[in-house]
XYZ file of C-alpha atoms in Angstrom:
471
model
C 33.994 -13.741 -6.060
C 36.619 -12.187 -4.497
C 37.488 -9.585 -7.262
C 35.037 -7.587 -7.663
C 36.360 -4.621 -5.415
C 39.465 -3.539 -3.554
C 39.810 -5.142 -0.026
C 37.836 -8.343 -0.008
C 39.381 -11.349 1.618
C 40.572 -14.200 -0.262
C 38.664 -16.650 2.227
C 36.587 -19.238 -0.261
C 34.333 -20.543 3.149
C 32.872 -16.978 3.012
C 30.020 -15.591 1.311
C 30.901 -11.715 0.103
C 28.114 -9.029 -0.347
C 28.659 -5.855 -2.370
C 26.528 -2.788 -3.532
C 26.326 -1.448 -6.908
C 25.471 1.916 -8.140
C 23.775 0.982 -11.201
C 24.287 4.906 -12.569
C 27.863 4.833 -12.052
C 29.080 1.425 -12.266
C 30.999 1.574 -8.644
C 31.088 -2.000 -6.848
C 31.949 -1.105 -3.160
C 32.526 -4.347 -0.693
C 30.657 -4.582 2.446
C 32.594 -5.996 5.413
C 30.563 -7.421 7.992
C 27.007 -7.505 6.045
C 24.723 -10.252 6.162
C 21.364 -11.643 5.132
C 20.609 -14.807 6.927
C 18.898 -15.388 3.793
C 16.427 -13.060 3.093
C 16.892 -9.811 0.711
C 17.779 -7.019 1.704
C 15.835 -3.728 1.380
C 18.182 -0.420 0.172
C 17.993 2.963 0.766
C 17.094 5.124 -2.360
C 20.366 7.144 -1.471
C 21.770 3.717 -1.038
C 23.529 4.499 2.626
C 20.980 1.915 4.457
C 20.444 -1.850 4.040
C 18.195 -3.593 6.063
C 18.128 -7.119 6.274
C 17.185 -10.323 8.499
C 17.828 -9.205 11.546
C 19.593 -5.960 11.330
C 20.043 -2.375 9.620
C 23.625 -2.182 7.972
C 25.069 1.635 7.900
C 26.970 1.692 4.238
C 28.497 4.958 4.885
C 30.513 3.793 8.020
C 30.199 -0.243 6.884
C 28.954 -1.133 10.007
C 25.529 -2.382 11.389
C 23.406 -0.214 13.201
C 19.800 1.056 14.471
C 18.377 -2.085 16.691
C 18.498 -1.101 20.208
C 20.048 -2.652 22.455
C 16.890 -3.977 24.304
C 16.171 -5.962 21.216
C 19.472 -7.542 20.613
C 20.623 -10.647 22.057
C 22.429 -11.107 25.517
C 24.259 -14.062 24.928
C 26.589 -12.117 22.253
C 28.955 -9.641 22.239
C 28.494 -8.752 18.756
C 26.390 -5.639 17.787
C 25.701 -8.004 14.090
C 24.286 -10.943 16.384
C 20.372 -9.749 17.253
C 18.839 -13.231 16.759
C 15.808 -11.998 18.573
C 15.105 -9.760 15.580
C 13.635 -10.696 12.239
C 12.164 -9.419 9.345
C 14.047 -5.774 9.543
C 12.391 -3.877 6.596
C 13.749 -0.023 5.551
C 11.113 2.637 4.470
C 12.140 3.916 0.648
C 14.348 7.084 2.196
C 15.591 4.869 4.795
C 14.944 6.488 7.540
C 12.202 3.959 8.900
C 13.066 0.738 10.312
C 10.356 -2.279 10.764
C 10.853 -5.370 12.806
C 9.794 -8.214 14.369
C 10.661 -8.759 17.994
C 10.889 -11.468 21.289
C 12.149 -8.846 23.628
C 12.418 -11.570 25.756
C 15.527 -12.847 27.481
C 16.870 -15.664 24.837
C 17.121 -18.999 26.271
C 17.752 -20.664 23.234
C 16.427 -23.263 20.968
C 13.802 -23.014 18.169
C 10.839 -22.397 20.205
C 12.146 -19.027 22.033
C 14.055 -18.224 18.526
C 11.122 -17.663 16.490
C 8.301 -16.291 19.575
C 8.078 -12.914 17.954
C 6.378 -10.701 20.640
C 5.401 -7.521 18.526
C 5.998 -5.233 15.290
C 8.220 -2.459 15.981
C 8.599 0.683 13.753
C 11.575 2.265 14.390
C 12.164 6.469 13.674
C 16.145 6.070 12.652
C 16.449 10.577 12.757
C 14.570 10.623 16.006
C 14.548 7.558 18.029
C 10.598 7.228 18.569
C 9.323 3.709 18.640
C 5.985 2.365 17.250
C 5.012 -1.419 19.027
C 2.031 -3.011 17.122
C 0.862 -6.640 18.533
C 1.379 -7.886 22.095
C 0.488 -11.461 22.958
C 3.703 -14.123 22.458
C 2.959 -16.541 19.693
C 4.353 -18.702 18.434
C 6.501 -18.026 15.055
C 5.364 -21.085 13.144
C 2.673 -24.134 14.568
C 2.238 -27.534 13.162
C -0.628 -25.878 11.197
C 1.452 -22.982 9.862
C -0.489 -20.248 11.859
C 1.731 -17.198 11.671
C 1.678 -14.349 13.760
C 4.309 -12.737 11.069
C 4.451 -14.704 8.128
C 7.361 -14.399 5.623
C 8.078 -15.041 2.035
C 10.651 -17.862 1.256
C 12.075 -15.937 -1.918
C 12.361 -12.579 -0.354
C 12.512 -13.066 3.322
C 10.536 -9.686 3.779
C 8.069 -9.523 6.817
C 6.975 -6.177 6.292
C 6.330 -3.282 4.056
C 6.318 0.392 5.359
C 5.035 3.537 4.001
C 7.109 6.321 3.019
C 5.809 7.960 6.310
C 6.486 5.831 8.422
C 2.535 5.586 9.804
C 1.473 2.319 8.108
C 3.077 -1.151 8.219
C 1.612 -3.972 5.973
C 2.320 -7.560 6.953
C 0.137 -11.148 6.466
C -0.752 -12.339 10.484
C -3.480 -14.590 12.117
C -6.479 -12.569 12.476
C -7.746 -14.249 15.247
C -5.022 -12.900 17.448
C -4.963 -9.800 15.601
C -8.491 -8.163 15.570
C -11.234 -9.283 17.133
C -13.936 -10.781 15.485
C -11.849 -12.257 12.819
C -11.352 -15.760 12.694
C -8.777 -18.061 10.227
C -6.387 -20.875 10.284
C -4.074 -18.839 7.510
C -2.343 -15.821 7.569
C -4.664 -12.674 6.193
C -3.196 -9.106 5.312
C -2.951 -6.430 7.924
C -2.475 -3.116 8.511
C -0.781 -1.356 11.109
C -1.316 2.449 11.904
C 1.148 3.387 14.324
C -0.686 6.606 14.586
C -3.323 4.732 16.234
C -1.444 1.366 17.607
C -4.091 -1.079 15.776
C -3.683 -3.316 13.174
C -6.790 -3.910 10.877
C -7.327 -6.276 8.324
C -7.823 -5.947 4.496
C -9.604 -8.927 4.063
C -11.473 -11.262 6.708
C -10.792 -14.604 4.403
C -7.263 -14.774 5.084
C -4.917 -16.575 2.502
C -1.796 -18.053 3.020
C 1.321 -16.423 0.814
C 0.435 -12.706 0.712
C 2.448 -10.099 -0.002
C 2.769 -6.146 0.287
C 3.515 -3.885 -2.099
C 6.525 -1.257 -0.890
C 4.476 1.424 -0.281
C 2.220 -0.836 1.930
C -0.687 0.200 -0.328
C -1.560 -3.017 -2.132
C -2.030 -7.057 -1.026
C -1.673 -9.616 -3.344
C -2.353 -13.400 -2.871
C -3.480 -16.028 -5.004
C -6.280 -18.396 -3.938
C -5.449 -22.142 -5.676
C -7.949 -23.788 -7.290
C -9.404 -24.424 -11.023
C -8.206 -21.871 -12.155
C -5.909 -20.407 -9.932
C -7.134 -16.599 -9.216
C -4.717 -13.745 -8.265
C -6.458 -11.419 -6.157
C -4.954 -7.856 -5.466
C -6.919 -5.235 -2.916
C -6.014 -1.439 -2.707
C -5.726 -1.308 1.510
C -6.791 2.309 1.178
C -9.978 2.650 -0.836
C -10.671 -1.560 0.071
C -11.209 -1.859 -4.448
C -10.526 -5.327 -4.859
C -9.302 -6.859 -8.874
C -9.401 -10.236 -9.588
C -7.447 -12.264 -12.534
C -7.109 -15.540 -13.791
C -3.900 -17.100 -13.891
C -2.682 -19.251 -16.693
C 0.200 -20.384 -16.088
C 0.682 -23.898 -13.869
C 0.775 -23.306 -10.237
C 2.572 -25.570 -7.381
C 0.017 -25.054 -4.835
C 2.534 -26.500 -2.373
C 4.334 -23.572 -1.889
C 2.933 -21.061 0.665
C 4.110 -17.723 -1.068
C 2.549 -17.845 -4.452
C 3.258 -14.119 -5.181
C 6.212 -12.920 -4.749
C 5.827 -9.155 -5.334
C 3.493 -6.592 -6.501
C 4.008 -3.167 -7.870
C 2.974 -0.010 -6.047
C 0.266 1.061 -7.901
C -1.627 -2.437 -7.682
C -1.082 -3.351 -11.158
C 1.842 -5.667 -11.876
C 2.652 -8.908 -9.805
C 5.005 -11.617 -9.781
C 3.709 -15.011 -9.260
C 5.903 -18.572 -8.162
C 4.613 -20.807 -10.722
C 5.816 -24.488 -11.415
C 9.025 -25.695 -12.803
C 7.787 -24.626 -16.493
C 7.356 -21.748 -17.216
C 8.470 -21.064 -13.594
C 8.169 -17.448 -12.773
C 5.565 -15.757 -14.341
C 4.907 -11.262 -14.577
C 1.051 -10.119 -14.884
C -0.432 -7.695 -15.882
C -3.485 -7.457 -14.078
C -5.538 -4.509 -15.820
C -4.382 -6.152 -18.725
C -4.123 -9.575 -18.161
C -0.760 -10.224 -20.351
C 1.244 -12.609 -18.516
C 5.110 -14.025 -19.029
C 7.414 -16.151 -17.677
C 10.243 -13.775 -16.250
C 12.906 -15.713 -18.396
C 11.172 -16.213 -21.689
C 11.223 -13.834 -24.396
C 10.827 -14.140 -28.233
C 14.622 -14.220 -28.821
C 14.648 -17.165 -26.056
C 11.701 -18.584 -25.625
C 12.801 -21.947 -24.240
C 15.838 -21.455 -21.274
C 17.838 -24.305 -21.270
C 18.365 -23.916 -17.468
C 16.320 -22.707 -14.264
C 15.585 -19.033 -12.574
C 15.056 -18.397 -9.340
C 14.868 -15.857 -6.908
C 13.157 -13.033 -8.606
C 13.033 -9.473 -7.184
C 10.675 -6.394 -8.800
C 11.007 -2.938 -8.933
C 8.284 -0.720 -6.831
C 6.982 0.295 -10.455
C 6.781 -3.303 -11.847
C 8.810 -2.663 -14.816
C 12.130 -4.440 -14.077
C 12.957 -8.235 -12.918
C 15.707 -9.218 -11.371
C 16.738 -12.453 -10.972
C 19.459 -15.557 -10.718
C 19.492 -18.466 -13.620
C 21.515 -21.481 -14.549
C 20.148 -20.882 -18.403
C 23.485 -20.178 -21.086
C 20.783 -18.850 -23.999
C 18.822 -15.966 -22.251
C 21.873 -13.394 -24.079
C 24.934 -14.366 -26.398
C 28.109 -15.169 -25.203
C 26.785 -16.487 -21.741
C 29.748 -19.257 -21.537
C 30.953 -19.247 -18.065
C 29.165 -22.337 -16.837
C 28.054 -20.654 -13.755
C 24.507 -19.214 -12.513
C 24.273 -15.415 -13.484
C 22.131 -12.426 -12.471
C 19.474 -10.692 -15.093
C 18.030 -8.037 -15.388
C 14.600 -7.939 -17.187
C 12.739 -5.323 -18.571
C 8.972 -6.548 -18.171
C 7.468 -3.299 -20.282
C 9.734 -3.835 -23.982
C 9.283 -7.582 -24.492
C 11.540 -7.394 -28.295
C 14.430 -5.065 -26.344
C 14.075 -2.393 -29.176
C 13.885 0.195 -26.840
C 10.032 1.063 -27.226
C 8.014 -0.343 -24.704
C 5.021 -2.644 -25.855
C 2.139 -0.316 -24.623
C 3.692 2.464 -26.732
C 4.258 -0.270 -29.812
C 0.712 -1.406 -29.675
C -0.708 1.709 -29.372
C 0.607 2.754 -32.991
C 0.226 -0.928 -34.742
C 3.753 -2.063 -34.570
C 4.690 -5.536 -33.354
C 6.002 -5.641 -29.617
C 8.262 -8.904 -30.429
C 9.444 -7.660 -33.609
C 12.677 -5.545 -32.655
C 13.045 -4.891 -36.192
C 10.574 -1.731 -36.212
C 12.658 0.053 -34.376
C 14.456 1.521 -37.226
C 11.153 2.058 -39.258
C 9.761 5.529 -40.331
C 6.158 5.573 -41.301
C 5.341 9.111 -41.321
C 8.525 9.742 -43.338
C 9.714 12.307 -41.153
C 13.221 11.558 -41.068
C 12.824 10.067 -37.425
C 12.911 6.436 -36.594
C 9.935 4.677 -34.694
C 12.602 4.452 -31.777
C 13.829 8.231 -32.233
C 9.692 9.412 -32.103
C 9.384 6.916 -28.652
C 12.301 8.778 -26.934
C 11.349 12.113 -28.218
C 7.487 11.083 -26.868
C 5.943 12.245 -30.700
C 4.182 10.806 -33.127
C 5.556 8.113 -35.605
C 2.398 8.727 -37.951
C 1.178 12.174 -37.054
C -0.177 14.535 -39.774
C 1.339 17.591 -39.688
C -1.862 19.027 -40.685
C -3.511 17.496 -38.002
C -1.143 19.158 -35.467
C -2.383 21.185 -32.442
C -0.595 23.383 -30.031
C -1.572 25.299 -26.653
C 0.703 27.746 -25.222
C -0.022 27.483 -21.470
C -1.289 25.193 -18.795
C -0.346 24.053 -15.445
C -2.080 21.828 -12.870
C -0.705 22.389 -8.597
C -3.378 22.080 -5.738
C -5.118 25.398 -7.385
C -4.817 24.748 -11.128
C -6.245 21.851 -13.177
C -5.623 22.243 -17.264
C -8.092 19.719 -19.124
C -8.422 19.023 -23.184
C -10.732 17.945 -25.100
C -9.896 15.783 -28.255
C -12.757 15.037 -30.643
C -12.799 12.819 -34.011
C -15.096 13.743 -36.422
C -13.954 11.328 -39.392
C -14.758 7.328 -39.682
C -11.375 6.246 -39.026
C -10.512 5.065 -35.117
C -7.468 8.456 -34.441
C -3.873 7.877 -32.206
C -3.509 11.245 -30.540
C -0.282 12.050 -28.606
C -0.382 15.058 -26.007
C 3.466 15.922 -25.424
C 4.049 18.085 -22.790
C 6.869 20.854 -22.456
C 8.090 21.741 -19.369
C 10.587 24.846 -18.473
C 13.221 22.955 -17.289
C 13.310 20.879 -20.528
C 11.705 17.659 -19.314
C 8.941 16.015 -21.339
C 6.049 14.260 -20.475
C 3.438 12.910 -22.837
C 0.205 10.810 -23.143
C -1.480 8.515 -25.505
C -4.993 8.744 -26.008
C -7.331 6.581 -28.761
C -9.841 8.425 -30.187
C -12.939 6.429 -31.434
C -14.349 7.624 -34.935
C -17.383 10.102 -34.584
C -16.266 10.556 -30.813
C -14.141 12.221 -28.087
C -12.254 12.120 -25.337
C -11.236 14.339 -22.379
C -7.715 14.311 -21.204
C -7.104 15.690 -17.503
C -3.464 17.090 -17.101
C -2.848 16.216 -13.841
C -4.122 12.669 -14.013
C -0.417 11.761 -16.622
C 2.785 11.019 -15.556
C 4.590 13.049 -13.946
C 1.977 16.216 -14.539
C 0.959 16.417 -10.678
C 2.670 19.752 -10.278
C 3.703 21.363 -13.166
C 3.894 24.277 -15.525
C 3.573 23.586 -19.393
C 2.523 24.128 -23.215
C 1.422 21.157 -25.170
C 1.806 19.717 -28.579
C -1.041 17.693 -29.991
C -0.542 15.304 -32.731
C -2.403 12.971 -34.466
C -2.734 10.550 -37.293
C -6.129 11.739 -38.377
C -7.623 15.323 -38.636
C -9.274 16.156 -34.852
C -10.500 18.961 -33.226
C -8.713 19.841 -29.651
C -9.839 21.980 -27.204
C-alpha cells in the first residue's frame, strides 16, 4: 500500500514499511527500512528498530549503530552489513545484540552465514560485549547451529533490560565445555563475565527466549508432544502437555513465550494451526479461533506476542474472524488471548465470579443489584456480588524495600467466599486482587506480591460475597 502516509513512492516492485503509534493512531513511512525477513524488534519510545542486519534510527529515518568494522566492504551503503544478522534491541533501546563474521566477505553462502561471535552493543556509550570465538559454520548438513534462528520471527537473540545477559539457542559442544549435542540447547551470555552457560545440557532444537532473556521454551516431539519452559535464573523447570497436533518437521515449534514464563505460543499443524497456552493453567487455543468464529475459513500465519502474553498479533487469509472483512486480501489481527467472548472482562476475572468466559452477554448483567454492570464492577476492579455487609476497609498500608503490608482473610461460614482487595493509591490509580476463600478457612494476602503493589502507598477496600473476617 502506498497510501497509508504522506511521501511513499508509488513504485508497486517495492515492499513499504511503516510504524504505528497504536495510542495515537499516527502511520509515519519509513524510507530506507528493511527486514530481510525477520521481525523487527521496537523501541518502547518507538525511535529504534532493529532488524536483520541492522538498527534503523526512526527519529532521523536512517539506519544506524553497527560499526563500521562489522559492515561489509564490498558496499557503499551504510543499510548493506550482510556480515551482520540477528540484530536484536533491548526494551529501552538502547542495547543492540548481534551476530557477527568480522571477517573480510568473500562472498558466497559459506562466508555469508560463518558467524564469528555475539556482540552486545552499548548504543549511549559505545562499549562492546563479544561472547563466542571459534568460526562455525551458520548451518551444517545436520543443522548444528552456532546461532540458531526462528523462521517466523527471525530473532537470534533476546537481551535483558540491562544489557548484562543475552539468551540465544547454540551448540553446546562449542559453547561450554563438557556439554555435548547434535541440536541447538539454550544459552546464556553474561557479558559481565564473557561466558555463555547453558540452561539445559539436553539441548532441543526450536527454542526460544523470552524478551527479558529470563525464560526458554522448547517443545520436545513425541506422544504427546511436551512444552517445556525453564526460568534461566532460579533453573525451576514446568512441563505441559500439548494437545493440539504438532508438525514435528518444523524446527521452531514455539514461537514465543511471555516474560514471566507463563504463556507461550506454539507452531502447530495446518488445523488448528497456531495454538496460545497457558502453562500454569493448561488452557490452550488456536490464535484464530474464538466462540464467535470457531472455524476460519482461511489460514494465519506469522504470529507475534506481547512480552506479557496477553495480545496476538498476526496475518490471515480468513474473511469470518470480524464482520465486514470483504476486501479479498490477507489482513492483520490483533488478538486478545486473556477475554476469549470480547466483553471486555477478561476470563480469569469471569471465572473467578461464575460467569461464562464465551458468553459476551454477561457483560451487561448486575447480580448484586448495585446499579453497576458486571463490565462496569471489572473496570472499576469491585465486586459484582459483594455484600455490603460483608465489606472491610483499612486506612493505610504501603510496601517499598522497608515496608511490607500483609492481610489476613478468614471464612468462617460453609459456603466457598470471592474476596476482592482493591487498592487506592494517591495518585488515583487502582490496583486490586482476587483471592478464593475456602469455607472454614483462610488466606493471607501479601501486598507487595499483586500487580503493580511493588512500591506503593495505599488504603484498601475489602469485599466479599460472604461474611469474613479481615485482618
Amino acid at each position: 500500500a502506498t497510501n497509508l502516509a504522506d511521501g511513499v513512492p508509488t513504485d508497486a516492485m517495492v515492499t513499504h514499511y511503516y510504524l504505528v503509534d497504536r495510542s495515537t493512531g499516527l502511520v509515519r513511512y519509513l524510507p530506507g527500512m528493511r527486514t530481510w525477513g525477520a521481525v523487527a524488534t521496537i523501541s518502547d519510545d518507538g525511535n529504534r528498530i532493529a532488524s536483520g542486519p541492522g538498527l534503523y534510527d526512526v527519529t532521523q529515518l536512517r539506519w544506524e549503530g553497527i560499526p563500521a568494522e562489522h559492515r561489509d566492504p564490498a558496499f557503499a551503503d551504510s543499510a548493506a552489513y550482510w556480515m551482520v544478522s540477528g540484530a536484536t534491541l533491548s526494551a529501552d533501546g538502547r542495547y543492540l545484540a548481534f551476530a557477527s563474521d568480522q571477517r573480510p566477505f568473500v562472498g558466497g553462502i559459506g562466508s555469508l552465514f560463518a558467524l564469528r561471535g555475539i556482540f552486545v552493543r552499548d548504543t549511549l556509550t559505545g562499549a562492546m560485549c563479544e561472547a563466542i570465538g571459534p568460526v562455525i559454520d551458520y548451518f551444517d548438513t545436520k543443522h548444528e547451529a552456532v546461532f540458531y534462528t526462528s523462521p517466523s520471527t527471525g530473532r537470534l537473540f533476546s537481551v535483558s533490560p540491562d544489557g548484562t545477559r543475552v539468551a540465544f539457542a547454540g551448540n553446546g559442544s562449542v559453547l561450554v565445555s563438557g556439554v555435548s549435542g547434535t541440536h541447538p540447547g539454550p544459552f546464556i551470555l553474561d557479558c559481565t563475565t564473557q561466558q555463555a552457560q547453558t540452561t539445559d545440557p539436553s539441548g532441543i532444537v526450536g527454542i526460544t527466549m523470552s524478551a527479558n532473556a529470563r525464560f526458554a521454551a522448547y517443545v520436545a516431539c513425541g506422544a504427546p508432544s511436551v512444552l517445556h519452559v525453564t526460568d534461566t535464573l532460579t533453573r525451576a523447570h514446568r512441563t505441559r502437555e500439548v494437545a493440539s497436533p504438532l508438525d514435528c518437521a518444523f524446527e521452531q515449534l514455539v514461537h514465543s513465550v511471555s516474560d514471566d514464563g507463563r504463556y507461550t505460543l506454539v507452531g502447530a499443524a495446518a488445523s488448528p494451526g497456531y495454538a496460545w497456552i497457558d502453562v500454569d493453567t493448561g488452557d490452550e487455543k488456536g490464535i484464530d479461533r474464538t466462540p464467535s468464529s470457531p472455524n476460519p475459513d482461511g489460514m494465519s500465519d506469522f504470529p507475534v506476542m506481547s512480552a506479557d502474553g496477553r495480545y496476538v498479533a498476526f496475518r490471515s487469509s480468513a474473511t469470518n474472524l470480524v464482520p465486514g472483512d470483504t476486501n479479498g486480501f490477507h489482513d492483520a489481527f490483533v488478538r486478545d488471548m486473556f477475554d476469549d467472548d470480547g466483553d471486555g472482562m477478561t476470563n480469569d476475572w469471569e471465572r473467578a465470579f461464575g460467569m461464562n468466559p464465551t458468553n459476551a452477554a454477561d457483560a451487561a448483567l448486575d447480580p448484586d443489584a448495585d446499579g453497576a454492570t458486571n463490565l462496569q464492577e471489572f473496570t472499576a476492579h469491585t465486586h459484582p456480588r459483594g455484600l455490603a455487609s460483608a465489606t472491610r476497609y483499612f486506612a493505610e498500608g504501603a510496601t517499598s524495600t522497608m515496608f511490607e503490608t500483609r492481610f489476613s482473610v478468614a471464612n468462617p461460614g460453609t459456603t466457598d467466599a470471592s474476596v476482592v482487595l482493591r487498592y487506592l493509591k494517591p495518585d488515583g490509580s487502582v490496583s486490586s486482587s482476587v483471592v478464593e476463600v475456602p469455607a472454614m478457612q483462610s488466606r493471607k494476602i501479601t501486598a507487595s506480591l499483586e500487580p503493580d503493589m511493588a512500591t506503593s502507598e495505599f488504603s484498601t477496600v475489602v469485599e466479599s460475597d460472604q461474611p469474613i473476617v479481615a485482618d
